[in-house]
CSV table of C-alpha atoms in Angstrom, one decimal:
chain,number,residue,atom,x,y,z
A,513,SER,CA,-0.2,0.0,0.0
A,514,TRP,CA,1.3,3.5,-0.6
A,515,TYR,CA,0.1,4.8,2.8
A,516,THR,CA,-0.5,3.1,6.0
A,517,PRO,CA,-1.5,5.8,8.7
A,518,MET,CA,0.1,5.5,12.1
A,519,PRO,CA,-2.3,4.8,15.0
A,520,HIS,CA,-2.3,8.4,16.2
A,521,GLN,CA,-3.1,9.6,12.5
A,522,LYS,CA,-6.1,7.4,12.1
A,523,PRO,CA,-8.6,9.6,13.8
A,524,TYR,CA,-7.3,12.6,11.8
A,525,HIS,CA,-8.4,10.8,8.5
A,526,ARG,CA,-11.9,9.7,10.2
A,527,CYS,CA,-12.7,13.3,11.3
A,528,ASP,CA,-15.2,15.3,9.5
A,529,THR,CA,-15.4,18.5,11.9
A,530,PRO,CA,-15.3,21.5,9.8
A,531,ASN,CA,-12.0,22.9,11.4
A,532,LEU,CA,-9.4,20.5,12.9
A,533,LEU,CA,-5.9,20.9,14.4
A,534,ALA,CA,-3.1,18.2,14.6
A,535,LEU,CA,-0.9,19.6,17.0
A,536,GLY,CA,2.8,17.9,17.8
A,537,THR,CA,6.3,18.3,17.8
A,538,ARG,CA,8.6,17.5,14.8
A,539,ASP,CA,8.7,14.5,13.2
A,540,THR,CA,5.5,13.3,14.3
A,541,GLY,CA,4.3,12.9,10.6
A,542,LYS,CA,1.7,15.9,10.5
A,543,SER,CA,2.6,17.1,7.1
A,544,THR,CA,2.6,13.8,5.3
A,545,MET,CA,-0.7,13.0,7.0
A,546,MET,CA,-2.2,16.0,6.1
A,547,ARG,CA,-0.7,15.7,2.3
A,548,ARG,CA,-1.9,12.2,1.8
A,549,ASP,CA,-5.4,13.1,3.5
A,550,ALA,CA,-5.8,15.8,0.6
A,551,ILE,CA,-4.7,12.9,-2.0
A,552,ILE,CA,-7.2,10.4,-0.5
A,553,ARG,CA,-10.0,12.9,-0.7
A,554,CYS,CA,-8.9,13.9,-4.3
A,555,MET,CA,-9.1,10.2,-5.4
A,556,LYS,CA,-12.4,9.6,-3.8
A,557,TRP,CA,-14.2,12.6,-5.1
A,558,SER,CA,-14.1,13.9,-8.6
A,559,GLY,CA,-13.3,17.7,-9.1
A,560,PHE,CA,-12.3,18.0,-5.3
A,561,LYS,CA,-10.1,21.1,-4.9
A,562,VAL,CA,-7.6,21.4,-2.2
A,563,LEU,CA,-5.2,24.3,-1.2
A,564,ILE,CA,-2.1,23.3,0.7
A,565,LEU,CA,-0.3,26.5,2.3
A,566,ARG,CA,2.9,27.0,4.2
A,567,ARG,CA,4.1,30.6,5.3
A,568,LYS,CA,6.8,30.6,2.7
A,569,VAL,CA,7.6,29.0,-0.4
A,570,SER,CA,11.0,27.8,1.0
A,571,ASP,CA,9.1,26.0,3.6
A,572,LEU,CA,6.8,24.3,0.7
A,573,ARG,CA,10.0,23.0,-0.8
A,574,LYS,CA,11.5,21.6,2.3
A,575,SER,CA,8.2,19.5,3.1
A,576,HIS,CA,5.4,18.8,0.6
A,577,LEU,CA,7.3,19.6,-2.7
A,578,GLN,CA,10.1,17.3,-1.9
A,579,HIS,CA,7.6,14.3,-1.4
A,580,ILE,CA,4.5,14.8,-3.7
A,581,ASP,CA,6.1,13.9,-7.3
A,582,GLN,CA,7.1,10.4,-5.9
A,583,GLU,CA,3.9,9.8,-3.8
A,584,MET,CA,1.9,10.4,-7.2
A,585,LYS,CA,4.3,8.0,-8.9
A,586,MET,CA,3.6,5.6,-6.3
A,587,LEU,CA,-0.1,5.6,-7.1
A,588,GLY,CA,0.6,4.2,-10.4
A,589,PRO,CA,-0.2,5.5,-13.9
A,590,GLY,CA,-3.6,6.9,-14.6
A,591,VAL,CA,-4.3,8.6,-11.1
A,592,GLY,CA,-2.6,12.0,-11.6
A,593,TYR,CA,0.5,13.8,-12.0
A,594,TYR,CA,2.5,16.7,-10.1
A,595,ARG,CA,3.5,19.7,-12.2
A,596,ASP,CA,6.7,21.3,-10.6
A,597,THR,CA,6.2,24.5,-12.6
A,598,THR,CA,3.0,25.3,-11.0
A,599,HIS,CA,3.2,23.4,-7.8
A,600,ASP,CA,0.0,21.6,-8.3
A,601,VAL,CA,-1.3,18.1,-8.7
A,602,LYS,CA,-3.9,17.2,-11.4
A,603,PHE,CA,-5.9,14.2,-11.0
A,604,THR,CA,-7.5,12.2,-14.0
A,605,ASN,CA,-10.8,12.6,-12.2
A,606,GLY,CA,-10.8,16.5,-12.3
A,607,SER,CA,-9.3,16.7,-8.7
A,608,PHE,CA,-6.6,19.2,-8.0
A,609,ILE,CA,-4.0,20.1,-5.2
A,610,GLN,CA,-2.4,23.4,-5.2
A,611,PHE,CA,0.6,24.2,-3.0
A,612,SER,CA,1.0,27.7,-2.3
A,613,HIS,CA,2.2,30.1,0.4
A,614,CYS,CA,1.1,33.2,2.0
A,615,GLU,CA,4.2,35.1,3.4
A,616,HIS,CA,2.7,38.7,3.7
A,617,LEU,CA,-0.5,39.9,4.6
A,618,LYS,CA,-1.1,41.3,1.4
A,619,ASP,CA,-0.9,37.6,-0.2
A,620,VAL,CA,-4.2,37.0,1.3
A,621,THR,CA,-5.8,38.8,-1.8
A,622,ASP,CA,-4.6,36.0,-3.9
A,623,TYR,CA,-7.1,33.7,-2.1
A,624,LEU,CA,-10.2,36.2,-1.8
A,625,SER,CA,-12.2,35.1,-4.8
A,626,SER,CA,-11.2,31.5,-4.8
A,627,GLU,CA,-13.2,28.3,-3.5
A,628,TRP,CA,-11.6,25.3,-2.1
A,629,ASP,CA,-13.1,22.0,-0.7
A,630,LEU,CA,-10.2,21.5,1.5
A,631,ILE,CA,-7.7,24.2,2.8
A,632,VAL,CA,-4.7,22.9,4.9
A,633,PHE,CA,-2.6,25.2,6.8
A,634,ASP,CA,0.6,23.6,7.4
A,635,GLU,CA,2.4,25.2,10.5
A,636,VAL,CA,-0.7,27.3,11.3
A,637,SER,CA,0.9,28.8,14.3
A,638,THR,CA,3.4,30.6,11.8
A,639,PHE,CA,0.2,32.4,10.3
A,640,THR,CA,-1.5,35.5,11.7
A,641,LEU,CA,-5.1,35.1,12.7
A,642,GLU,CA,-6.1,37.6,10.2
A,643,MET,CA,-4.4,35.4,7.3
A,644,PHE,CA,-6.1,32.4,8.7
A,645,LEU,CA,-9.5,33.7,9.0
A,646,THR,CA,-9.5,35.4,5.5
A,647,ILE,CA,-8.1,32.3,3.8
A,648,SER,CA,-10.5,30.0,5.6
A,649,ALA,CA,-13.4,31.8,4.3
A,650,ALA,CA,-12.4,30.4,0.7
A,651,ALA,CA,-13.5,26.9,2.2
A,652,ARG,CA,-16.8,26.2,0.4
A,653,SER,CA,-18.1,23.4,-1.6
A,654,PRO,CA,-21.2,23.2,-3.8
A,655,GLU,CA,-24.3,22.4,-2.1
A,656,GLN,CA,-24.9,19.2,-4.0
A,657,ALA,CA,-21.4,17.9,-3.0
A,658,PRO,CA,-21.3,14.6,-1.1
A,659,TYR,CA,-18.9,16.2,1.3
A,660,HIS,CA,-18.5,19.4,3.3
A,661,ALA,CA,-15.7,21.9,3.0
A,662,LEU,CA,-13.0,21.5,5.6
A,663,VAL,CA,-10.1,23.5,7.1
A,664,ARG,CA,-7.3,21.3,8.2
A,665,CYS,CA,-4.1,22.5,10.1
A,666,GLY,CA,-0.9,21.0,11.5
A,667,SER,CA,1.4,22.8,13.9
A,668,ASN,CA,4.2,22.9,16.3
A,669,PRO,CA,2.9,24.5,19.6
A,670,LEU,CA,5.0,27.6,19.0
A,671,GLY,CA,5.2,30.3,16.6
A,672,ILE,CA,3.7,33.9,16.2
A,673,GLY,CA,0.3,32.6,16.1
A,674,ALA,CA,0.4,30.1,18.9
A,675,LEU,CA,-1.7,32.0,21.2
A,676,TRP,CA,-4.7,32.5,18.8
A,677,MET,CA,-4.2,28.9,17.6
A,678,LYS,CA,-4.8,27.5,20.9
A,679,MET,CA,-7.6,29.7,21.7
A,680,TRP,CA,-9.3,28.9,18.5
A,681,PHE,CA,-8.8,25.2,18.4
A,682,ILE,CA,-8.4,24.1,22.0
């Protein structure tokens, strides 16, 4: 199998609450879990749209972007493919994952008119509350969809947004 979740990751995949935080220290598999959850949802539902965010593009390169091409190849031909030039994954069923960043407050304008079925904030404690709330508003799915729009977050317990993150999620 291309992915076997660890016991502590299984509840994350089963949960359908609209806002969810996976909090933990480094090397607990949060980024992998969130990325693979996005892949699973994209394979399950045609036309499913995912936005995976880090604060800086350099952080994306060190985490998600260094693994996604190989993960897509592990799924075999005919499922989808990663495009390095645009940092996205296109699935043959019309689903889509966009890897992006929001380094400055002005960058939130890039997401104001977009709609995503799943928005993933990786290291959410590095985002300001305003960034989080503004971008999260783009989590919306069609009424007839067999799923609800979700916001998923993973983070270490420290960062500029640690206080608001703890108040929002815990």
